[in-house]
Amino acid sequence: MPDLLATHIADLALNTFTSLPTKCKPRTLADGSREWTPMSAVALNYSSSLSITSAPNGSQLHSGNIQLISLATGTKSLPVSALPKCKGLVLHDCHAEILALRGLNYWLLTEVERLLSDDEYKSQWLEVISSTRSGSTSQPPFRFRQGVELSLFSTEAPCGDASMELLMAASEAAGKDISPWPTAAIHKDASSISGKALPLGRGCFSDLGALRRKPARADAEISMSKSCTDKLMLKQFTGLLGFPLDLLIQHSPETFLRRFIVYREQYSEEGYARAFGSEGRLKTGFASKGMDWGVLARFFEVCTLPSDFRRFGFEKQRGMQEVNTKSKVSNTSALWIAGGGSQQSTAVVEILVNGVKQGFKQFDEQERKGSVICRRIMIQKAVQLQRLVQIRGMAPADPDNGLLCNYSRLKSSHSHGHKKNLKQLVLASLGGWPKEYPKDEFEIDLPPLQCSNDS
């Protein structure tokens, strides 16, 4: 029996993409070739096992209790040499899955903003924690309602270890050589980054279970962005809320990915079990370190769509199957983030090229080039909301009130530091990840806290 919730979420995503303007979609070029791209989307829903009285307004699970939050397309990532020039305004990783997850984080920031600015607004998904303080520590003042689930739909298998079998099968079927790339190509420029061998990119198909970088041509400049497989694997330990959202929303079981939805032919049982599962590479890696990974992880369920489920019109496989039609990957990304709140605000729609909004140069000085989900804009929005939380007495004041602060310093000084340590522990169990130098660093202007007598 097909998973009706999974098919409903996938339908919502496909319908939403169809409704987007033509500029958001891959093109048919003058030479007749067609562009393709993967698409990913994040939805919020209530557990189908939730009792009727547990859901807001006493409602059962139906389309009104499923909301598509974000949607994205894309396949590009930045080379490591570009990171020092980003200044928080250029997206490092524009793969569809990662953009969609960042879109979720931005939408949740706007949901927190609505709750803080409108006392009459009641969120279907978030609630205010009545007591956020415990001794000298404080918890974020918001959390997901009990029973909320996070689902991710993708039209392609995630790059990296989970897709190795699929990649080998597709390459062999197309008559391509799947022999490993030369070691010199795999470790090109390694000494300039870490002084030692780097994690693999696309090559060495037979090296299963390995941590991998974002794939690229053998002659391409190195990217230090982790594969989507590895990023999703890490989310099983840290949850989907990244910095700076975890300053405002409490870590809980509801912040973890509940299900990953894919087309049936984009699923390899062996590959997914090895990459993500409780009996795969994680179990082997942690056992070698004498650690119990089971108490740290929340593994997501993989749901495959029925074989006759409607197709995404711009997938790679579709373009390759059409007679006399060439197919090439699109160099743009589309981002859609739902509107919401009591006024049903307008959705965000952006076209991204080279990590910035289309029409802007990648490394010019204009802040307007930055996507709403770039580091600088996200942290600025979060800091403003955190100041409002402090003014309203929902959290203690920050000792760095009104100071310029380095992004990495601010990130490591809050609870996100625990997530960083946990990620390093997981990566170490799988062989480790080299330090990423150079970095994308920039200063944040922390606005002074204006407390009134009646706040």
mmCIF file of N, CA and C in Angstrom, residues 345-446:
data_model
loop_
_atom_site.group_PDB
_atom_site.id
_atom_site.type_symbol
_atom_site.label_atom_id
_atom_site.label_comp_id
_atom_site.label_asym_id
_atom_site.label_seq_id
_atom_site.Cartn_x
_atom_site.Cartn_y
_atom_site.Cartn_z
ATOM 1 N N SER A 345 1.248 36.305 4.121
ATOM 2 C CA SER A 345 2.210 37.149 3.430
ATOM 3 C C SER A 345 2.720 36.469 2.167
ATOM 4 N N THR A 346 3.228 37.279 1.257
ATOM 5 C CA THR A 346 3.670 36.798 -0.046
ATOM 6 C C THR A 346 4.859 35.857 0.093
ATOM 7 N N ALA A 347 4.864 34.811 -0.703
ATOM 8 C CA ALA A 347 5.973 33.864 -0.689
ATOM 9 C C ALA A 347 7.239 34.513 -1.236
ATOM 10 N N VAL A 348 8.392 34.016 -0.795
ATOM 11 C CA VAL A 348 9.684 34.437 -1.332
ATOM 12 C C VAL A 348 9.965 33.625 -2.593
ATOM 13 N N VAL A 349 10.348 34.282 -3.667
ATOM 14 C CA VAL A 349 10.770 33.601 -4.896
ATOM 15 C C VAL A 349 12.069 34.250 -5.356
ATOM 16 N N GLU A 350 13.127 33.447 -5.468
ATOM 17 C CA GLU A 350 14.431 33.954 -5.899
ATOM 18 C C GLU A 350 15.017 33.050 -6.977
ATOM 19 N N ILE A 351 15.759 33.657 -7.901
ATOM 20 C CA ILE A 351 16.579 32.931 -8.861
ATOM 21 C C ILE A 351 18.026 33.205 -8.487
ATOM 22 N N LEU A 352 18.817 32.158 -8.305
ATOM 23 C CA LEU A 352 20.193 32.282 -7.827
ATOM 24 C C LEU A 352 21.166 31.803 -8.894
ATOM 25 N N VAL A 353 22.241 32.569 -9.061
ATOM 26 C CA VAL A 353 23.330 32.197 -9.965
ATOM 27 C C VAL A 353 24.640 32.407 -9.219
ATOM 28 N N ASN A 354 25.467 31.387 -9.174
ATOM 29 C CA ASN A 354 26.749 31.478 -8.453
ATOM 30 C C ASN A 354 26.574 31.884 -6.998
ATOM 31 N N GLY A 355 25.476 31.470 -6.378
ATOM 32 C CA GLY A 355 25.276 31.701 -4.954
ATOM 33 C C GLY A 355 24.689 33.044 -4.577
ATOM 34 N N VAL A 356 24.346 33.887 -5.574
ATOM 35 C CA VAL A 356 23.733 35.186 -5.297
ATOM 36 C C VAL A 356 22.510 35.353 -6.183
ATOM 37 N N LYS A 357 21.703 36.371 -5.895
ATOM 38 C CA LYS A 357 20.511 36.604 -6.695
ATOM 39 C C LYS A 357 20.879 36.979 -8.121
ATOM 40 N N GLN A 358 20.106 36.433 -9.050
ATOM 41 C CA GLN A 358 20.361 36.681 -10.465
ATOM 42 C C GLN A 358 20.346 38.176 -10.759
ATOM 43 N N GLY A 359 21.315 38.615 -11.586
ATOM 44 C CA GLY A 359 21.429 40.025 -11.919
ATOM 45 C C GLY A 359 22.521 40.743 -11.152
ATOM 46 N N PHE A 360 23.120 40.075 -10.152
ATOM 47 C CA PHE A 360 24.206 40.656 -9.370
ATOM 48 C C PHE A 360 25.500 39.894 -9.631
ATOM 49 N N LYS A 361 26.607 40.600 -9.551
ATOM 50 C CA LYS A 361 27.903 39.952 -9.654
ATOM 51 C C LYS A 361 28.197 39.207 -8.357
ATOM 52 N N GLN A 362 28.886 38.089 -8.487
ATOM 53 C CA GLN A 362 29.082 37.200 -7.345
ATOM 54 C C GLN A 362 29.784 37.883 -6.179
ATOM 55 N N PHE A 363 30.823 38.656 -6.457
ATOM 56 C CA PHE A 363 31.635 39.204 -5.362
ATOM 57 C C PHE A 363 31.662 40.729 -5.344
ATOM 58 N N ASP A 364 30.569 41.371 -5.808
ATOM 59 C CA ASP A 364 30.533 42.825 -5.681
ATOM 60 C C ASP A 364 30.177 43.197 -4.249
ATOM 61 N N GLU A 365 30.112 44.469 -3.940
ATOM 62 C CA GLU A 365 29.958 44.929 -2.559
ATOM 63 C C GLU A 365 28.503 45.148 -2.151
ATOM 64 N N GLN A 366 27.554 44.885 -3.021
ATOM 65 C CA GLN A 366 26.161 45.184 -2.715
ATOM 66 C C GLN A 366 25.533 44.105 -1.832
ATOM 67 N N GLU A 367 24.994 44.509 -0.701
ATOM 68 C CA GLU A 367 24.334 43.551 0.169
ATOM 69 C C GLU A 367 23.052 43.024 -0.460
ATOM 70 N N ARG A 368 22.488 43.774 -1.411
ATOM 71 C CA ARG A 368 21.251 43.358 -2.064
ATOM 72 C C ARG A 368 21.419 42.052 -2.849
ATOM 73 N N LYS A 369 22.654 41.688 -3.146
ATOM 74 C CA LYS A 369 22.871 40.457 -3.917
ATOM 75 C C LYS A 369 22.557 39.214 -3.100
ATOM 76 N N GLY A 370 22.548 39.331 -1.779
ATOM 77 C CA GLY A 370 22.415 38.173 -0.909
ATOM 78 C C GLY A 370 21.004 37.606 -0.887
ATOM 79 N N SER A 371 20.907 36.293 -0.992
ATOM 80 C CA SER A 371 19.627 35.610 -0.827
ATOM 81 C C SER A 371 19.144 35.768 0.611
ATOM 82 N N VAL A 372 17.835 35.629 0.805
ATOM 83 C CA VAL A 372 17.297 35.704 2.171
ATOM 84 C C VAL A 372 17.840 34.583 3.042
ATOM 85 N N ILE A 373 18.385 33.521 2.429
ATOM 86 C CA ILE A 373 18.898 32.395 3.222
ATOM 87 C C ILE A 373 20.422 32.411 3.346
ATOM 88 N N CYS A 374 21.069 33.504 2.924
ATOM 89 C CA CYS A 374 22.527 33.575 3.101
ATOM 90 C C CYS A 374 22.854 33.810 4.571
ATOM 91 N N ARG A 375 24.082 33.538 4.953
ATOM 92 C CA ARG A 375 24.490 33.628 6.352
ATOM 93 C C ARG A 375 24.251 35.004 6.963
ATOM 94 N N ARG A 376 24.648 36.052 6.253
ATOM 95 C CA ARG A 376 24.575 37.399 6.822
ATOM 96 C C ARG A 376 23.130 37.814 7.082
ATOM 97 N N ILE A 377 22.257 37.612 6.123
ATOM 98 C CA ILE A 377 20.872 38.048 6.292
ATOM 99 C C ILE A 377 20.164 37.203 7.351
ATOM 100 N N MET A 378 20.460 35.911 7.394
ATOM 101 C CA MET A 378 19.847 35.044 8.408
ATOM 102 C C MET A 378 20.283 35.447 9.816
ATOM 103 N N ILE A 379 21.587 35.721 10.019
ATOM 104 C CA ILE A 379 22.056 36.054 11.362
ATOM 105 C C ILE A 379 21.558 37.435 11.780
ATOM 106 N N GLN A 380 21.481 38.375 10.836
ATOM 107 C CA GLN A 380 20.958 39.698 11.168
ATOM 108 C C GLN A 380 19.506 39.607 11.632
ATOM 109 N N LYS A 381 18.730 38.806 10.928
ATOM 110 C CA LYS A 381 17.320 38.651 11.296
ATOM 111 C C LYS A 381 17.196 37.962 12.654
ATOM 112 N N ALA A 382 18.000 36.926 12.877
ATOM 113 C CA ALA A 382 17.932 36.185 14.133
ATOM 114 C C ALA A 382 18.355 37.041 15.316
ATOM 115 N N VAL A 383 19.398 37.844 15.149
ATOM 116 C CA VAL A 383 19.870 38.702 16.251
ATOM 117 C C VAL A 383 18.805 39.739 16.600
ATOM 118 N N GLN A 384 18.145 40.304 15.597
ATOM 119 C CA GLN A 384 17.070 41.258 15.871
ATOM 120 C C GLN A 384 15.937 40.598 16.659
ATOM 121 N N LEU A 385 15.607 39.370 16.289
ATOM 122 C CA LEU A 385 14.544 38.655 16.997
ATOM 123 C C LEU A 385 14.980 38.284 18.405
ATOM 124 N N GLN A 386 16.243 37.911 18.568
ATOM 125 C CA GLN A 386 16.739 37.573 19.891
ATOM 126 C C GLN A 386 16.708 38.796 20.804
ATOM 127 N N ARG A 387 17.025 39.967 20.261
ATOM 128 C CA ARG A 387 16.955 41.203 21.048
ATOM 129 C C ARG A 387 15.502 41.474 21.478
ATOM 130 N N LEU A 388 14.550 41.221 20.568
ATOM 131 C CA LEU A 388 13.144 41.426 20.914
ATOM 132 C C LEU A 388 12.715 40.449 22.002
ATOM 133 N N VAL A 389 13.190 39.212 21.933
ATOM 134 C CA VAL A 389 12.915 38.215 22.976
ATOM 135 C C VAL A 389 13.439 38.704 24.321
ATOM 136 N N GLN A 390 14.631 39.291 24.326
ATOM 137 C CA GLN A 390 15.228 39.787 25.569
ATOM 138 C C GLN A 390 14.454 40.990 26.115
ATOM 139 N N ILE A 391 14.019 41.873 25.227
ATOM 140 C CA ILE A 391 13.252 43.040 25.642
ATOM 141 C C ILE A 391 11.942 42.626 26.311
ATOM 142 N N ARG A 392 11.355 41.552 25.798
ATOM 143 C CA ARG A 392 10.087 41.084 26.339
ATOM 144 C C ARG A 392 10.273 40.190 27.560
ATOM 145 N N GLY A 393 11.531 40.030 28.010
ATOM 146 C CA GLY A 393 11.796 39.260 29.210
ATOM 147 C C GLY A 393 11.669 37.767 29.032
ATOM 148 N N MET A 394 11.723 37.297 27.792
ATOM 149 C CA MET A 394 11.611 35.866 27.523
ATOM 150 C C MET A 394 12.964 35.167 27.559
ATOM 151 N N ALA A 395 14.050 35.941 27.719
ATOM 152 C CA ALA A 395 15.403 35.389 27.816
ATOM 153 C C ALA A 395 16.283 36.438 28.468
ATOM 154 N N PRO A 396 17.353 36.030 29.160
ATOM 155 C CA PRO A 396 18.268 36.999 29.771
ATOM 156 C C PRO A 396 19.031 37.777 28.711
ATOM 157 N N ALA A 397 19.505 38.960 29.074
ATOM 158 C CA ALA A 397 20.248 39.802 28.136
ATOM 159 C C ALA A 397 21.576 39.161 27.774
ATOM 160 N N ASP A 398 22.030 39.445 26.550
ATOM 161 C CA ASP A 398 23.304 38.935 26.057
ATOM 162 C C ASP A 398 24.430 39.820 26.582
ATOM 163 N N PRO A 399 25.502 39.246 27.126
ATOM 164 C CA PRO A 399 26.611 40.071 27.634
ATOM 165 C C PRO A 399 27.338 40.831 26.535
ATOM 166 N N ASP A 400 27.188 40.389 25.259
ATOM 167 C CA ASP A 400 27.847 41.092 24.152
ATOM 168 C C ASP A 400 26.964 42.194 23.586
ATOM 169 N N ASN A 401 26.109 42.773 24.427
ATOM 170 C CA ASN A 401 25.147 43.768 23.971
ATOM 171 C C ASN A 401 25.814 44.924 23.230
ATOM 172 N N GLY A 402 25.386 45.142 21.975
ATOM 173 C CA GLY A 402 25.840 46.303 21.231
ATOM 174 C C GLY A 402 27.259 46.232 20.724
ATOM 175 N N LEU A 403 27.826 45.031 20.533
ATOM 176 C CA LEU A 403 29.213 44.917 20.104
ATOM 177 C C LEU A 403 29.302 44.341 18.695
ATOM 178 N N LEU A 404 30.437 44.644 18.030
ATOM 179 C CA LEU A 404 30.762 43.959 16.787
ATOM 180 C C LEU A 404 31.270 42.574 17.144
ATOM 181 N N CYS A 405 30.777 41.561 16.470
ATOM 182 C CA CYS A 405 31.154 40.199 16.797
ATOM 183 C C CYS A 405 31.416 39.416 15.527
ATOM 184 N N ASN A 406 32.466 38.608 15.534
ATOM 185 C CA ASN A 406 32.771 37.726 14.429
ATOM 186 C C ASN A 406 31.727 36.614 14.349
ATOM 187 N N TYR A 407 31.324 36.251 13.130
ATOM 188 C CA TYR A 407 30.278 35.244 12.934
ATOM 189 C C TYR A 407 30.630 33.921 13.612
ATOM 190 N N SER A 408 31.845 33.439 13.398
ATOM 191 C CA SER A 408 32.240 32.160 13.988
ATOM 192 C C SER A 408 32.280 32.232 15.506
ATOM 193 N N ARG A 409 32.712 33.373 16.045
ATOM 194 C CA ARG A 409 32.753 33.528 17.500
ATOM 195 C C ARG A 409 31.346 33.453 18.085
ATOM 196 N N LEU A 410 30.404 34.160 17.442
ATOM 197 C CA LEU A 410 29.037 34.159 17.932
ATOM 198 C C LEU A 410 28.440 32.755 17.841
ATOM 199 N N LYS A 411 28.732 32.060 16.745
ATOM 200 C CA LYS A 411 28.202 30.714 16.544
ATOM 201 C C LYS A 411 28.721 29.748 17.608
ATOM 202 N N SER A 412 30.018 29.845 17.904
ATOM 203 C CA SER A 412 30.618 28.908 18.865
ATOM 204 C C SER A 412 30.284 29.259 20.310
ATOM 205 N N SER A 413 29.865 30.496 20.577
ATOM 206 C CA SER A 413 29.609 30.919 21.954
ATOM 207 C C SER A 413 28.213 30.539 22.440
ATOM 208 N N HIS A 414 27.363 30.068 21.533
ATOM 209 C CA HIS A 414 26.012 29.682 21.919
ATOM 210 C C HIS A 414 25.869 28.164 21.885
ATOM 211 N N SER A 415 24.652 27.708 22.071
ATOM 212 C CA SER A 415 24.401 26.274 22.195
ATOM 213 C C SER A 415 24.781 25.505 20.945
ATOM 214 N N HIS A 416 24.945 26.210 19.817
ATOM 215 C CA HIS A 416 25.310 25.507 18.589
ATOM 216 C C HIS A 416 26.678 24.852 18.729
ATOM 217 N N GLY A 417 27.493 25.320 19.677
ATOM 218 C CA GLY A 417 28.795 24.700 19.884
ATOM 219 C C GLY A 417 28.683 23.219 20.204
ATOM 220 N N HIS A 418 27.620 22.837 20.913
ATOM 221 C CA HIS A 418 27.393 21.420 21.216
ATOM 222 C C HIS A 418 27.164 20.636 19.932
ATOM 223 N N LYS A 419 26.401 21.200 19.006
ATOM 224 C CA LYS A 419 26.151 20.527 17.733
ATOM 225 C C LYS A 419 27.444 20.376 16.932
ATOM 226 N N LYS A 420 28.282 21.379 16.990
ATOM 227 C CA LYS A 420 29.561 21.304 16.288
ATOM 228 C C LYS A 420 30.401 20.153 16.828
ATOM 229 N N ASN A 421 30.456 20.025 18.137
ATOM 230 C CA ASN A 421 31.224 18.928 18.735
ATOM 231 C C ASN A 421 30.637 17.565 18.366
ATOM 232 N N LEU A 422 29.307 17.490 18.328
ATOM 233 C CA LEU A 422 28.654 16.239 17.965
ATOM 234 C C LEU A 422 28.950 15.878 16.511
ATOM 235 N N LYS A 423 28.907 16.866 15.626
ATOM 236 C CA LYS A 423 29.224 16.626 14.221
ATOM 237 C C LYS A 423 30.650 16.123 14.066
ATOM 238 N N GLN A 424 31.581 16.735 14.788
ATOM 239 C CA GLN A 424 32.977 16.301 14.712
ATOM 240 C C GLN A 424 33.140 14.878 15.212
ATOM 241 N N LEU A 425 32.374 14.507 16.234
ATOM 242 C CA LEU A 425 32.415 13.148 16.753
ATOM 243 C C LEU A 425 31.947 12.150 15.699
ATOM 244 N N VAL A 426 30.837 12.472 15.028
ATOM 245 C CA VAL A 426 30.307 11.583 13.996
ATOM 246 C C VAL A 426 31.272 11.484 12.821
ATOM 247 N N LEU A 427 31.805 12.614 12.367
ATOM 248 C CA LEU A 427 32.738 12.609 11.244
ATOM 249 C C LEU A 427 33.997 11.829 11.584
ATOM 250 N N ALA A 428 34.470 11.962 12.828
ATOM 251 C CA ALA A 428 35.667 11.223 13.255
ATOM 252 C C ALA A 428 35.431 9.730 13.194
ATOM 253 N N SER A 429 34.200 9.293 13.495
ATOM 254 C CA SER A 429 33.905 7.862 13.459
ATOM 255 C C SER A 429 33.951 7.309 12.045
ATOM 256 N N LEU A 430 33.867 8.200 11.043
ATOM 257 C CA LEU A 430 33.892 7.784 9.643
ATOM 258 C C LEU A 430 35.202 8.161 8.956
ATOM 259 N N GLY A 431 36.210 8.458 9.736
ATOM 260 C CA GLY A 431 37.516 8.761 9.161
ATOM 261 C C GLY A 431 37.947 10.202 9.264
ATOM 262 N N GLY A 432 37.028 11.089 9.665
ATOM 263 C CA GLY A 432 37.391 12.484 9.884
ATOM 264 C C GLY A 432 37.229 13.351 8.653
ATOM 265 N N TRP A 433 37.090 14.645 8.907
ATOM 266 C CA TRP A 433 36.950 15.653 7.855
ATOM 267 C C TRP A 433 37.995 16.729 8.106
ATOM 268 N N PRO A 434 38.793 17.078 7.094
ATOM 269 C CA PRO A 434 39.849 18.077 7.312
ATOM 270 C C PRO A 434 39.286 19.445 7.656
ATOM 271 N N LYS A 435 40.069 20.247 8.358
ATOM 272 C CA LYS A 435 39.660 21.610 8.674
ATOM 273 C C LYS A 435 39.481 22.389 7.381
ATOM 274 N N GLU A 436 38.452 23.222 7.369
ATOM 275 C CA GLU A 436 38.136 23.963 6.154
ATOM 276 C C GLU A 436 38.791 25.340 6.194
ATOM 277 N N TYR A 437 39.881 25.494 5.476
ATOM 278 C CA TYR A 437 40.549 26.783 5.357
ATOM 279 C C TYR A 437 40.715 27.086 3.884
ATOM 280 N N PRO A 438 40.562 28.328 3.478
ATOM 281 C CA PRO A 438 40.112 29.496 4.252
ATOM 282 C C PRO A 438 38.614 29.450 4.514
ATOM 283 N N LYS A 439 38.146 30.356 5.384
ATOM 284 C CA LYS A 439 36.744 30.353 5.794
ATOM 285 C C LYS A 439 36.015 31.602 5.315
ATOM 286 N N ASP A 440 34.700 31.532 5.395
ATOM 287 C CA ASP A 440 33.828 32.670 5.123
ATOM 288 C C ASP A 440 33.576 33.378 6.448
ATOM 289 N N GLU A 441 34.330 34.439 6.724
ATOM 290 C CA GLU A 441 34.217 35.163 7.991
ATOM 291 C C GLU A 441 33.740 36.590 7.745
ATOM 292 N N PHE A 442 32.962 37.111 8.685
ATOM 293 C CA PHE A 442 32.503 38.492 8.585
ATOM 294 C C PHE A 442 32.070 38.954 9.966
ATOM 295 N N GLU A 443 31.976 40.265 10.133
ATOM 296 C CA GLU A 443 31.584 40.847 11.417
ATOM 297 C C GLU A 443 30.078 41.102 11.455
ATOM 298 N N ILE A 444 29.516 40.920 12.634
ATOM 299 C CA ILE A 444 28.091 41.166 12.854
ATOM 300 C C ILE A 444 27.957 42.333 13.809
ATOM 301 N N ASP A 445 27.133 43.289 13.436
ATOM 302 C CA ASP A 445 26.861 44.425 14.322
ATOM 303 C C ASP A 445 25.676 44.056 15.209
ATOM 304 N N LEU A 446 25.969 43.759 16.484
ATOM 305 C CA LEU A 446 24.901 43.409 17.417
ATOM 306 C C LEU A 446 24.225 44.686 17.899
#
